[in-house]
Amino acid sequence: MRPANPFSGPPALGGPVRIDLHTHSTVSDGTLTPAQLVAHARERGLAALALTDHDHVGGLAEARREGERLGVEVVAGVELSAEDPEAGELHLLGYLFDEEDPALLARLEALRDARALRGARMVERLREAGLDVSLDEVVREVAPGASLGRPHVARVLVAKGHAASIEDAFDRWLGEGRPGHVPKERLAPEEAMGLIHAAGGVVSLAHPVTIRDEKQEALVRRLAALGLDGIEVVHSKHGPHERSRFGGWAKALGLVATGGSDFHGANKPDVELGDGKRGNVRVGPETLAALRQRLP
Ligand code: AMP
Ligand code: FE
Ligand code: FE
Ligand code: ZN
């Protein structure tokens, strides 16, 4: 056993204190329950964890209870999908908001309802493409009340032998332009940011690498002008080039350089909590402190 540190939680794997600000549980498309995720964070020696399920804050209470028991700080988080007319799809991470804000909760519920309908349409498309797959099978992969996402469909395709892995299921069936692809309902970036700000939180642009290269900088500038608080500089999909590119914009625009692994458990087997891909994610508690500084 490591000696207890009453101020900052256990040091990560014997090194400096580490946290993770981007994680998913079974409340969306991760494979660990919120309590299991927090227990895993404790095992990994993390001092704090933001649970950022897609369109859902329903896992936060369970995560926090477990966090209090195990000495891991649980930070309110959520990941929203937005559609920008110029840059296309982008993801926004909300942090440190009031997780009981009625307007936020109502909007999230509507987004989840749209996800459930989309799940049924994806299954229809896949059946039209000749695959033996049913909506029941997909729904069985989704925890009660959770956000249905493409990874749930991907798991069924793998189980039924239609794909070799989740990654392969996206490449062949579920990715953009593939037979089972159905677009998701997305908010305007202004609305997504407005929901989080109105609930008293802060917003960071998630994994900017997923936005088309030539659209990234203009988007970041536009969102910054609309009150964006941070940009995810450290992420398991970012290499040194992305980190320095996005880190430079954060500095120039006065945004917090945030970071997280985007851990999804067995749905992304090469991404580890608090560590990313082969150790490319290291985030310290100063990042969380900087986000708190941005709170109104
Ligand atoms: P959805 O929000 O339902 O469109 O699903 C998007 C989610 O699928 C992302 O949050 C990732 O968790 C996952 N995802 C997207 N692309 C891939 C991929 N190529 N391999 C594995 N998971 C993916
Ligand atoms: Fe996801
Ligand atoms: Fe994302
Ligand atoms: Zn994510």
PDB file of C-alpha atoms and ligand atoms in Angstrom:
ATOM      1  CA  MET A   1       0.000   0.000   0.000  1.00  0.00           C
ATOM      2  CA  ARG A   2       1.160   3.521  -0.757  1.00  0.00           C
ATOM      3  CA  PRO A   3       1.059   6.063   2.062  1.00  0.00           C
ATOM      4  CA  ALA A   4      -2.108   8.165   1.954  1.00  0.00           C
ATOM      5  CA  ASN A   5      -1.750  11.722   0.700  1.00  0.00           C
ATOM      6  CA  PRO A   6      -4.573  13.771   2.188  1.00  0.00           C
ATOM      7  CA  PHE A   7      -4.144  16.671  -0.224  1.00  0.00           C
ATOM      8  CA  SER A   8      -3.890  15.275  -3.696  1.00  0.00           C
ATOM      9  CA  GLY A   9      -4.842  11.620  -3.615  1.00  0.00           C
ATOM     10  CA  PRO A  10      -2.409   8.860  -4.407  1.00  0.00           C
ATOM     11  CA  PRO A  11       0.491   9.674  -6.728  1.00  0.00           C
ATOM     12  CA  ALA A  12      -0.030   8.037 -10.130  1.00  0.00           C
ATOM     13  CA  LEU A  13       1.992   4.848 -10.346  1.00  0.00           C
ATOM     14  CA  GLY A  14       4.570   6.364  -8.002  1.00  0.00           C
ATOM     15  CA  GLY A  15       5.124   9.446 -10.215  1.00  0.00           C
ATOM     16  CA  PRO A  16       3.591  12.915 -10.138  1.00  0.00           C
ATOM     17  CA  VAL A  17      -0.106  13.320  -9.400  1.00  0.00           C
ATOM     18  CA  ARG A  18      -2.234  12.502 -12.436  1.00  0.00           C
ATOM     19  CA  ILE A  19      -5.850  12.981 -13.448  1.00  0.00           C
ATOM     20  CA  ASP A  20      -7.995  12.140 -16.500  1.00  0.00           C
ATOM     21  CA  LEU A  21     -10.548  14.604 -17.886  1.00  0.00           C
ATOM     22  CA  HIS A  22     -12.108  12.509 -20.666  1.00  0.00           C
ATOM     23  CA  THR A  23     -13.690   9.128 -19.858  1.00  0.00           C
ATOM     24  CA  HIS A  24     -16.780   7.094 -20.756  1.00  0.00           C
ATOM     25  CA  SER A  25     -18.787   4.572 -18.734  1.00  0.00           C
ATOM     26  CA  THR A  26     -21.676   2.192 -19.488  1.00  0.00           C
ATOM     27  CA  VAL A  27     -23.934   5.250 -19.168  1.00  0.00           C
ATOM     28  CA  SER A  28     -22.797   5.895 -22.752  1.00  0.00           C
ATOM     29  CA  ASP A  29     -20.409   3.824 -24.861  1.00  0.00           C
ATOM     30  CA  GLY A  30     -17.804   2.686 -22.342  1.00  0.00           C
ATOM     31  CA  THR A  31     -17.698  -0.833 -20.912  1.00  0.00           C
ATOM     32  CA  LEU A  32     -17.051  -0.118 -17.197  1.00  0.00           C
ATOM     33  CA  THR A  33     -19.882   1.034 -14.949  1.00  0.00           C
ATOM     34  CA  PRO A  34     -19.302   4.441 -13.330  1.00  0.00           C
ATOM     35  CA  ALA A  35     -18.280   2.714 -10.060  1.00  0.00           C
ATOM     36  CA  GLN A  36     -15.938   0.312 -11.883  1.00  0.00           C
ATOM     37  CA  LEU A  37     -14.407   3.231 -13.768  1.00  0.00           C
ATOM     38  CA  VAL A  38     -13.643   5.043 -10.513  1.00  0.00           C
ATOM     39  CA  ALA A  39     -12.217   1.847  -9.006  1.00  0.00           C
ATOM     40  CA  HIS A  40     -10.008   1.522 -12.085  1.00  0.00           C
ATOM     41  CA  ALA A  41      -8.905   5.135 -11.640  1.00  0.00           C
ATOM     42  CA  ARG A  42      -7.940   4.291  -8.054  1.00  0.00           C
ATOM     43  CA  GLU A  43      -5.954   1.263  -9.256  1.00  0.00           C
ATOM     44  CA  ARG A  44      -4.210   3.452 -11.809  1.00  0.00           C
ATOM     45  CA  GLY A  45      -3.351   5.916  -9.049  1.00  0.00           C
ATOM     46  CA  LEU A  46      -5.369   8.832 -10.431  1.00  0.00           C
ATOM     47  CA  ALA A  47      -6.299  11.659  -8.073  1.00  0.00           C
ATOM     48  CA  ALA A  48      -9.280  12.894 -10.099  1.00  0.00           C
ATOM     49  CA  LEU A  49     -11.457  11.842 -12.990  1.00  0.00           C
ATOM     50  CA  ALA A  50     -14.050  13.667 -15.073  1.00  0.00           C
ATOM     51  CA  LEU A  51     -16.793  11.340 -16.301  1.00  0.00           C
ATOM     52  CA  THR A  52     -17.729  12.684 -19.753  1.00  0.00           C
ATOM     53  CA  ASP A  53     -20.407  10.357 -21.087  1.00  0.00           C
ATOM     54  CA  HIS A  54     -22.011  11.258 -24.416  1.00  0.00           C
ATOM     55  CA  ASP A  55     -25.263  13.214 -23.860  1.00  0.00           C
ATOM     56  CA  HIS A  56     -25.607  11.906 -20.294  1.00  0.00           C
ATOM     57  CA  VAL A  57     -24.806  13.006 -16.751  1.00  0.00           C
ATOM     58  CA  GLY A  58     -26.652  10.094 -15.133  1.00  0.00           C
ATOM     59  CA  GLY A  59     -23.463   8.287 -14.090  1.00  0.00           C
ATOM     60  CA  LEU A  60     -22.047  11.116 -12.017  1.00  0.00           C
ATOM     61  CA  ALA A  61     -23.843  10.351  -8.745  1.00  0.00           C
ATOM     62  CA  GLU A  62     -22.697   6.722  -8.702  1.00  0.00           C
ATOM     63  CA  ALA A  63     -19.162   7.714  -9.708  1.00  0.00           C
ATOM     64  CA  ARG A  64     -18.992  10.322  -6.974  1.00  0.00           C
ATOM     65  CA  ARG A  65     -20.218   7.911  -4.294  1.00  0.00           C
ATOM     66  CA  GLU A  66     -17.492   5.462  -5.274  1.00  0.00           C
ATOM     67  CA  GLY A  67     -14.983   8.310  -5.507  1.00  0.00           C
ATOM     68  CA  GLU A  68     -15.750   9.393  -1.959  1.00  0.00           C
ATOM     69  CA  ARG A  69     -15.254   5.817  -0.775  1.00  0.00           C
ATOM     70  CA  LEU A  70     -11.963   5.334  -2.626  1.00  0.00           C
ATOM     71  CA  GLY A  71     -10.472   8.825  -2.445  1.00  0.00           C
ATOM     72  CA  VAL A  72     -10.803   9.764  -6.129  1.00  0.00           C
ATOM     73  CA  GLU A  73     -12.247  13.191  -6.938  1.00  0.00           C
ATOM     74  CA  VAL A  74     -15.073  12.930  -9.486  1.00  0.00           C
ATOM     75  CA  VAL A  75     -15.648  16.003 -11.666  1.00  0.00           C
ATOM     76  CA  ALA A  76     -18.948  16.660 -13.450  1.00  0.00           C
ATOM     77  CA  GLY A  77     -18.511  16.235 -17.200  1.00  0.00           C
ATOM     78  CA  VAL A  78     -20.407  15.539 -20.411  1.00  0.00           C
ATOM     79  CA  GLU A  79     -19.502  15.214 -24.117  1.00  0.00           C
ATOM     80  CA  LEU A  80     -21.828  16.841 -26.643  1.00  0.00           C
ATOM     81  CA  SER A  81     -21.758  16.465 -30.428  1.00  0.00           C
ATOM     82  CA  ALA A  82     -22.187  19.640 -32.430  1.00  0.00           C
ATOM     83  CA  GLU A  83     -22.352  20.488 -36.103  1.00  0.00           C
ATOM     84  CA  ASP A  84     -20.576  23.554 -37.407  1.00  0.00           C
ATOM     85  CA  PRO A  85     -21.617  24.819 -40.852  1.00  0.00           C
ATOM     86  CA  GLU A  86     -17.963  25.287 -41.829  1.00  0.00           C
ATOM     87  CA  ALA A  87     -16.049  22.612 -39.944  1.00  0.00           C
ATOM     88  CA  GLY A  88     -18.632  19.817 -39.740  1.00  0.00           C
ATOM     89  CA  GLU A  89     -18.937  17.553 -36.727  1.00  0.00           C
ATOM     90  CA  LEU A  90     -17.146  18.512 -33.549  1.00  0.00           C
ATOM     91  CA  HIS A  91     -17.330  17.364 -29.943  1.00  0.00           C
ATOM     92  CA  LEU A  92     -17.475  19.635 -26.919  1.00  0.00           C
ATOM     93  CA  LEU A  93     -16.648  18.671 -23.344  1.00  0.00           C
ATOM     94  CA  GLY A  94     -18.584  20.396 -20.572  1.00  0.00           C
ATOM     95  CA  TYR A  95     -17.098  20.487 -17.064  1.00  0.00           C
ATOM     96  CA  LEU A  96     -17.941  21.641 -13.554  1.00  0.00           C
ATOM     97  CA  PHE A  97     -21.584  22.510 -14.328  1.00  0.00           C
ATOM     98  CA  ASP A  98     -24.643  21.989 -12.139  1.00  0.00           C
ATOM     99  CA  GLU A  99     -25.584  18.420 -12.984  1.00  0.00           C
ATOM    100  CA  GLU A 100     -29.186  19.034 -11.943  1.00  0.00           C
ATOM    101  CA  ASP A 101     -29.717  22.007 -14.241  1.00  0.00           C
ATOM    102  CA  PRO A 102     -33.226  21.405 -15.658  1.00  0.00           C
ATOM    103  CA  ALA A 103     -32.600  22.879 -19.126  1.00  0.00           C
ATOM    104  CA  LEU A 104     -29.446  20.819 -19.559  1.00  0.00           C
ATOM    105  CA  LEU A 105     -31.121  17.616 -18.357  1.00  0.00           C
ATOM    106  CA  ALA A 106     -34.103  18.127 -20.682  1.00  0.00           C
ATOM    107  CA  ARG A 107     -31.891  18.709 -23.729  1.00  0.00           C
ATOM    108  CA  LEU A 108     -29.741  15.672 -22.944  1.00  0.00           C
ATOM    109  CA  GLU A 109     -32.826  13.499 -22.638  1.00  0.00           C
ATOM    110  CA  ALA A 110     -34.064  14.663 -26.042  1.00  0.00           C
ATOM    111  CA  LEU A 111     -30.661  13.900 -27.575  1.00  0.00           C
ATOM    112  CA  ARG A 112     -30.767  10.388 -26.110  1.00  0.00           C
ATOM    113  CA  ASP A 113     -34.259   9.831 -27.498  1.00  0.00           C
ATOM    114  CA  ALA A 114     -32.937  10.818 -30.933  1.00  0.00           C
ATOM    115  CA  ARG A 115     -30.038   8.369 -30.458  1.00  0.00           C
ATOM    116  CA  ALA A 116     -32.491   5.538 -29.738  1.00  0.00           C
ATOM    117  CA  LEU A 117     -34.402   6.259 -32.963  1.00  0.00           C
ATOM    118  CA  ARG A 118     -31.147   6.426 -34.858  1.00  0.00           C
ATOM    119  CA  GLY A 119     -30.184   3.017 -33.439  1.00  0.00           C
ATOM    120  CA  ALA A 120     -33.315   1.524 -34.965  1.00  0.00           C
ATOM    121  CA  ARG A 121     -32.534   3.174 -38.304  1.00  0.00           C
ATOM    122  CA  MET A 122     -28.970   1.853 -38.250  1.00  0.00           C
ATOM    123  CA  VAL A 123     -30.288  -1.669 -37.706  1.00  0.00           C
ATOM    124  CA  GLU A 124     -32.728  -1.217 -40.616  1.00  0.00           C
ATOM    125  CA  ARG A 125     -29.915  -0.078 -42.885  1.00  0.00           C
ATOM    126  CA  LEU A 126     -27.717  -2.991 -41.907  1.00  0.00           C
ATOM    127  CA  ARG A 127     -30.544  -5.461 -42.504  1.00  0.00           C
ATOM    128  CA  GLU A 128     -31.144  -3.897 -45.926  1.00  0.00           C
ATOM    129  CA  ALA A 129     -27.439  -4.485 -46.597  1.00  0.00           C
ATOM    130  CA  GLY A 130     -28.063  -8.165 -45.864  1.00  0.00           C
ATOM    131  CA  LEU A 131     -26.760  -8.472 -42.310  1.00  0.00           C
ATOM    132  CA  ASP A 132     -28.476 -10.669 -39.782  1.00  0.00           C
ATOM    133  CA  VAL A 133     -28.852  -8.216 -36.869  1.00  0.00           C
ATOM    134  CA  SER A 134     -31.839  -7.125 -34.782  1.00  0.00           C
ATOM    135  CA  LEU A 135     -32.672  -4.080 -32.699  1.00  0.00           C
ATOM    136  CA  ASP A 136     -33.159  -6.371 -29.681  1.00  0.00           C
ATOM    137  CA  GLU A 137     -29.577  -7.508 -29.896  1.00  0.00           C
ATOM    138  CA  VAL A 138     -28.353  -3.921 -29.973  1.00  0.00           C
ATOM    139  CA  VAL A 139     -30.600  -2.823 -27.123  1.00  0.00           C
ATOM    140  CA  ARG A 140     -29.234  -5.668 -24.984  1.00  0.00           C
ATOM    141  CA  GLU A 141     -25.789  -4.062 -25.289  1.00  0.00           C
ATOM    142  CA  VAL A 142     -27.060  -0.760 -23.867  1.00  0.00           C
ATOM    143  CA  ALA A 143     -27.412  -0.312 -20.097  1.00  0.00           C
ATOM    144  CA  PRO A 144     -30.936   0.772 -19.064  1.00  0.00           C
ATOM    145  CA  GLY A 145     -31.385   4.489 -19.762  1.00  0.00           C
ATOM    146  CA  ALA A 146     -27.906   4.846 -21.301  1.00  0.00           C
ATOM    147  CA  SER A 147     -27.020   6.740 -24.521  1.00  0.00           C
ATOM    148  CA  LEU A 148     -27.114   4.390 -27.501  1.00  0.00           C
ATOM    149  CA  GLY A 149     -24.082   4.834 -29.734  1.00  0.00           C
ATOM    150  CA  ARG A 150     -22.435   3.192 -32.688  1.00  0.00           C
ATOM    151  CA  PRO A 151     -20.094   1.159 -30.444  1.00  0.00           C
ATOM    152  CA  HIS A 152     -23.132  -0.770 -29.152  1.00  0.00           C
ATOM    153  CA  VAL A 153     -24.058  -1.693 -32.720  1.00  0.00           C
ATOM    154  CA  ALA A 154     -20.414  -2.489 -33.450  1.00  0.00           C
ATOM    155  CA  ARG A 155     -20.297  -4.952 -30.551  1.00  0.00           C
ATOM    156  CA  VAL A 156     -23.228  -6.878 -32.015  1.00  0.00           C
ATOM    157  CA  LEU A 157     -21.599  -6.939 -35.461  1.00  0.00           C
ATOM    158  CA  VAL A 158     -18.438  -8.387 -33.906  1.00  0.00           C
ATOM    159  CA  ALA A 159     -20.365 -10.938 -31.821  1.00  0.00           C
ATOM    160  CA  LYS A 160     -22.235 -12.110 -34.920  1.00  0.00           C
ATOM    161  CA  GLY A 161     -19.134 -12.418 -37.039  1.00  0.00           C
ATOM    162  CA  HIS A 162     -19.879  -9.476 -39.353  1.00  0.00           C
ATOM    163  CA  ALA A 163     -16.706  -7.674 -38.272  1.00  0.00           C
ATOM    164  CA  ALA A 164     -13.387  -8.751 -36.797  1.00  0.00           C
ATOM    165  CA  SER A 165     -13.215  -5.934 -34.225  1.00  0.00           C
ATOM    166  CA  ILE A 166     -15.036  -2.768 -33.226  1.00  0.00           C
ATOM    167  CA  GLU A 167     -12.605  -0.783 -35.362  1.00  0.00           C
ATOM    168  CA  ASP A 168     -13.352  -3.107 -38.307  1.00  0.00           C
ATOM    169  CA  ALA A 169     -17.117  -2.678 -37.727  1.00  0.00           C
ATOM    170  CA  PHE A 170     -16.670   1.092 -38.098  1.00  0.00           C
ATOM    171  CA  ASP A 171     -14.495   0.697 -41.189  1.00  0.00           C
ATOM    172  CA  ARG A 172     -16.902  -1.662 -42.940  1.00  0.00           C
ATOM    173  CA  TRP A 173     -20.369  -0.793 -41.680  1.00  0.00           C
ATOM    174  CA  LEU A 174     -20.771   2.168 -39.352  1.00  0.00           C
ATOM    175  CA  GLY A 175     -18.330   4.884 -40.390  1.00  0.00           C
ATOM    176  CA  GLU A 176     -19.312   7.821 -42.563  1.00  0.00           C
ATOM    177  CA  GLY A 177     -20.240   6.667 -46.074  1.00  0.00           C
ATOM    178  CA  ARG A 178     -20.658   3.025 -44.991  1.00  0.00           C
ATOM    179  CA  PRO A 179     -23.970   1.117 -45.388  1.00  0.00           C
ATOM    180  CA  GLY A 180     -25.081   1.324 -41.747  1.00  0.00           C
ATOM    181  CA  HIS A 181     -24.173   4.961 -41.196  1.00  0.00           C
ATOM    182  CA  VAL A 182     -26.953   7.228 -39.966  1.00  0.00           C
ATOM    183  CA  PRO A 183     -26.110  10.794 -38.919  1.00  0.00           C
ATOM    184  CA  LYS A 184     -26.783  11.733 -35.326  1.00  0.00           C
ATOM    185  CA  GLU A 185     -28.780  14.734 -34.140  1.00  0.00           C
ATOM    186  CA  ARG A 186     -26.234  17.424 -33.326  1.00  0.00           C
ATOM    187  CA  LEU A 187     -26.487  20.809 -31.688  1.00  0.00           C
ATOM    188  CA  ALA A 188     -25.194  24.046 -33.087  1.00  0.00           C
ATOM    189  CA  PRO A 189     -21.898  24.792 -31.284  1.00  0.00           C
ATOM    190  CA  GLU A 190     -23.452  27.959 -29.829  1.00  0.00           C
ATOM    191  CA  GLU A 191     -26.316  25.985 -28.329  1.00  0.00           C
ATOM    192  CA  ALA A 192     -24.043  23.307 -26.873  1.00  0.00           C
ATOM    193  CA  MET A 193     -21.758  25.896 -25.308  1.00  0.00           C
ATOM    194  CA  GLY A 194     -24.730  27.933 -24.122  1.00  0.00           C
ATOM    195  CA  LEU A 195     -26.263  24.937 -22.329  1.00  0.00           C
ATOM    196  CA  ILE A 196     -23.076  24.263 -20.361  1.00  0.00           C
ATOM    197  CA  HIS A 197     -22.390  27.919 -19.593  1.00  0.00           C
ATOM    198  CA  ALA A 198     -25.974  28.486 -18.466  1.00  0.00           C
ATOM    199  CA  ALA A 199     -25.561  25.506 -16.125  1.00  0.00           C
ATOM    200  CA  GLY A 200     -22.531  27.214 -14.580  1.00  0.00           C
ATOM    201  CA  GLY A 201     -19.822  25.153 -16.292  1.00  0.00           C
ATOM    202  CA  VAL A 202     -16.926  25.520 -18.701  1.00  0.00           C
ATOM    203  CA  VAL A 203     -16.437  24.096 -22.215  1.00  0.00           C
ATOM    204  CA  SER A 204     -13.425  22.576 -23.976  1.00  0.00           C
ATOM    205  CA  LEU A 205     -13.186  21.548 -27.639  1.00  0.00           C
ATOM    206  CA  ALA A 206     -12.621  17.757 -27.665  1.00  0.00           C
ATOM    207  CA  HIS A 207      -9.929  16.030 -29.789  1.00  0.00           C
ATOM    208  CA  PRO A 208      -9.572  18.767 -32.463  1.00  0.00           C
ATOM    209  CA  VAL A 209      -7.610  16.285 -34.607  1.00  0.00           C
ATOM    210  CA  THR A 210     -10.954  14.799 -35.700  1.00  0.00           C
ATOM    211  CA  ILE A 211     -11.800  18.083 -37.471  1.00  0.00           C
ATOM    212  CA  ARG A 212     -10.483  18.584 -41.006  1.00  0.00           C
ATOM    213  CA  ASP A 213      -6.973  20.088 -40.779  1.00  0.00           C
ATOM    214  CA  GLU A 214      -7.652  23.177 -42.818  1.00  0.00           C
ATOM    215  CA  LYS A 215     -10.807  23.977 -40.808  1.00  0.00           C
ATOM    216  CA  GLN A 216      -9.322  23.593 -37.331  1.00  0.00           C
ATOM    217  CA  GLU A 217      -7.769  26.958 -36.669  1.00  0.00           C
ATOM    218  CA  ALA A 218     -10.679  29.060 -37.913  1.00  0.00           C
ATOM    219  CA  LEU A 219     -13.069  26.937 -35.853  1.00  0.00           C
ATOM    220  CA  VAL A 220     -11.026  27.345 -32.686  1.00  0.00           C
ATOM    221  CA  ARG A 221     -10.904  31.116 -33.221  1.00  0.00           C
ATOM    222  CA  ARG A 222     -14.646  31.291 -33.827  1.00  0.00           C
ATOM    223  CA  LEU A 223     -15.477  29.202 -30.755  1.00  0.00           C
ATOM    224  CA  ALA A 224     -13.021  31.204 -28.653  1.00  0.00           C
ATOM    225  CA  ALA A 225     -14.862  34.371 -29.654  1.00  0.00           C
ATOM    226  CA  LEU A 226     -18.089  32.686 -28.505  1.00  0.00           C
ATOM    227  CA  GLY A 227     -16.633  31.999 -25.058  1.00  0.00           C
ATOM    228  CA  LEU A 228     -14.912  28.624 -25.404  1.00  0.00           C
ATOM    229  CA  ASP A 229     -12.863  27.999 -22.244  1.00  0.00           C
ATOM    230  CA  GLY A 230     -10.460  25.261 -23.280  1.00  0.00           C
ATOM    231  CA  ILE A 231      -9.108  23.067 -26.031  1.00  0.00           C
ATOM    232  CA  GLU A 232      -8.176  19.419 -25.598  1.00  0.00           C
ATOM    233  CA  VAL A 233      -4.470  19.462 -26.348  1.00  0.00           C
ATOM    234  CA  VAL A 234      -3.612  16.088 -24.843  1.00  0.00           C
ATOM    235  CA  HIS A 235      -5.663  13.127 -26.133  1.00  0.00           C
ATOM    236  CA  SER A 236      -4.917   9.538 -27.108  1.00  0.00           C
ATOM    237  CA  LYS A 237      -5.377  10.470 -30.784  1.00  0.00           C
ATOM    238  CA  HIS A 238      -2.882  13.355 -30.580  1.00  0.00           C
ATOM    239  CA  GLY A 239       0.820  12.945 -31.311  1.00  0.00           C
ATOM    240  CA  PRO A 240       3.546  15.511 -30.604  1.00  0.00           C
ATOM    241  CA  HIS A 241       2.625  17.498 -33.720  1.00  0.00           C
ATOM    242  CA  GLU A 242      -1.021  17.908 -32.661  1.00  0.00           C
ATOM    243  CA  ARG A 243      -0.071  18.705 -29.091  1.00  0.00           C
ATOM    244  CA  SER A 244       2.184  21.541 -30.132  1.00  0.00           C
ATOM    245  CA  ARG A 245      -0.254  22.835 -32.786  1.00  0.00           C
ATOM    246  CA  PHE A 246      -3.262  22.883 -30.441  1.00  0.00           C
ATOM    247  CA  GLY A 247      -1.179  23.938 -27.454  1.00  0.00           C
ATOM    248  CA  GLY A 248      -0.002  26.951 -29.446  1.00  0.00           C
ATOM    249  CA  TRP A 249      -3.566  28.038 -30.175  1.00  0.00           C
ATOM    250  CA  ALA A 250      -4.533  27.569 -26.529  1.00  0.00           C
ATOM    251  CA  LYS A 251      -1.726  29.864 -25.480  1.00  0.00           C
ATOM    252  CA  ALA A 252      -2.395  32.458 -28.177  1.00  0.00           C
ATOM    253  CA  LEU A 253      -6.124  32.602 -27.433  1.00  0.00           C
ATOM    254  CA  GLY A 254      -5.963  32.339 -23.636  1.00  0.00           C
ATOM    255  CA  LEU A 255      -7.698  28.939 -23.528  1.00  0.00           C
ATOM    256  CA  VAL A 256      -7.020  26.205 -20.990  1.00  0.00           C
ATOM    257  CA  ALA A 257      -5.052  23.325 -22.547  1.00  0.00           C
ATOM    258  CA  THR A 258      -7.092  20.360 -21.313  1.00  0.00           C
ATOM    259  CA  GLY A 259      -6.383  16.664 -21.644  1.00  0.00           C
ATOM    260  CA  GLY A 260      -7.785  13.205 -21.203  1.00  0.00           C
ATOM    261  CA  SER A 261      -7.503   9.684 -22.523  1.00  0.00           C
ATOM    262  CA  ASP A 262     -11.063   9.245 -23.924  1.00  0.00           C
ATOM    263  CA  PHE A 263     -11.069   5.875 -22.171  1.00  0.00           C
ATOM    264  CA  HIS A 264     -13.913   3.549 -23.327  1.00  0.00           C
ATOM    265  CA  GLY A 265     -12.831   0.279 -21.647  1.00  0.00           C
ATOM    266  CA  ALA A 266     -12.962  -2.768 -23.945  1.00  0.00           C
ATOM    267  CA  ASN A 267     -14.568  -0.683 -26.720  1.00  0.00           C
ATOM    268  CA  LYS A 268     -11.157   0.959 -27.287  1.00  0.00           C
ATOM    269  CA  PRO A 269      -8.746  -1.701 -26.067  1.00  0.00           C
ATOM    270  CA  ASP A 270      -5.609   0.272 -26.939  1.00  0.00           C
ATOM    271  CA  VAL A 271      -6.555   3.299 -24.775  1.00  0.00           C
ATOM    272  CA  GLU A 272      -5.787   3.085 -21.049  1.00  0.00           C
ATOM    273  CA  LEU A 273      -7.232   5.321 -18.330  1.00  0.00           C
ATOM    274  CA  GLY A 274      -4.885   8.124 -17.328  1.00  0.00           C
ATOM    275  CA  ASP A 275      -2.374   6.931 -19.901  1.00  0.00           C
ATOM    276  CA  GLY A 276      -3.881   7.019 -23.397  1.00  0.00           C
ATOM    277  CA  LYS A 277      -2.173   5.035 -26.152  1.00  0.00           C
ATOM    278  CA  ARG A 278       1.236   3.794 -25.066  1.00  0.00           C
ATOM    279  CA  GLY A 279       1.494   6.554 -22.487  1.00  0.00           C
ATOM    280  CA  ASN A 280       0.745   9.533 -24.757  1.00  0.00           C
ATOM    281  CA  VAL A 281      -1.674  11.091 -22.238  1.00  0.00           C
ATOM    282  CA  ARG A 282      -0.362  12.631 -19.037  1.00  0.00           C
ATOM    283  CA  VAL A 283      -2.521  15.217 -17.292  1.00  0.00           C
ATOM    284  CA  GLY A 284      -1.808  16.875 -13.964  1.00  0.00           C
ATOM    285  CA  PRO A 285      -4.122  18.503 -11.414  1.00  0.00           C
ATOM    286  CA  GLU A 286      -3.099  22.008 -12.545  1.00  0.00           C
ATOM    287  CA  THR A 287      -5.323  21.491 -15.612  1.00  0.00           C
ATOM    288  CA  LEU A 288      -8.383  21.059 -13.420  1.00  0.00           C
ATOM    289  CA  ALA A 289      -7.342  24.048 -11.331  1.00  0.00           C
ATOM    290  CA  ALA A 290      -7.066  26.144 -14.512  1.00  0.00           C
ATOM    291  CA  LEU A 291     -10.592  25.121 -15.566  1.00  0.00           C
ATOM    292  CA  ARG A 292     -11.888  26.124 -12.132  1.00  0.00           C
ATOM    293  CA  GLN A 293     -10.282  29.529 -12.617  1.00  0.00           C
ATOM    294  CA  ARG A 294     -12.494  30.006 -15.690  1.00  0.00           C
ATOM    295  CA  LEU A 295     -15.702  29.440 -13.733  1.00  0.00           C
ATOM    296  CA  PRO A 296     -17.927  32.501 -13.566  1.00  0.00           C
TER     297      PRO A 296
HETATM  298  P1  AMP B   1     -21.863   7.931 -32.066  1.00  0.00           P
HETATM  299  O1  AMP B   1     -21.752   9.009 -31.009  1.00  0.00           O
HETATM  300  O2  AMP B   1     -22.987   7.000 -31.809  1.00  0.00           O
HETATM  301  O3  AMP B   1     -21.806   8.465 -33.453  1.00  0.00           O
HETATM  302  O4  AMP B   1     -20.569   7.029 -31.900  1.00  0.00           O
HETATM  303  C1  AMP B   1     -19.314   7.647 -31.892  1.00  0.00           C
HETATM  304  C2  AMP B   1     -18.431   6.905 -30.927  1.00  0.00           C
HETATM  305  O5  AMP B   1     -17.941   5.729 -31.575  1.00  0.00           O
HETATM  306  C3  AMP B   1     -17.191   7.673 -30.536  1.00  0.00           C
HETATM  307  O6  AMP B   1     -17.425   8.391 -29.355  1.00  0.00           O
HETATM  308  C4  AMP B   1     -16.208   6.583 -30.266  1.00  0.00           C
HETATM  309  O7  AMP B   1     -16.430   6.101 -28.966  1.00  0.00           O
HETATM  310  C5  AMP B   1     -16.607   5.475 -31.203  1.00  0.00           C
HETATM  311  N1  AMP B   1     -15.827   5.390 -32.448  1.00  0.00           N
HETATM  312  C6  AMP B   1     -15.861   6.218 -33.512  1.00  0.00           C
HETATM  313  N2  AMP B   1     -15.049   5.778 -34.499  1.00  0.00           N
HETATM  314  C7  AMP B   1     -14.494   4.637 -34.036  1.00  0.00           C
HETATM  315  C8  AMP B   1     -13.573   3.696 -34.580  1.00  0.00           C
HETATM  316  N3  AMP B   1     -13.051   3.846 -35.809  1.00  0.00           N
HETATM  317  N4  AMP B   1     -13.232   2.633 -33.803  1.00  0.00           N
HETATM  318  C9  AMP B   1     -13.749   2.477 -32.581  1.00  0.00           C
HETATM  319  N5  AMP B   1     -14.621   3.324 -32.016  1.00  0.00           N
HETATM  320  C10 AMP B   1     -14.989   4.382 -32.733  1.00  0.00           C
HETATM  321 FE    FE B   2     -17.542   7.384 -27.469  1.00  0.00          FE
HETATM  322 FE    FE B   3     -15.556  12.451 -28.870  1.00  0.00          FE
HETATM  323 ZN    ZN B   4     -15.146  10.907 -25.748  1.00  0.00          ZN
END
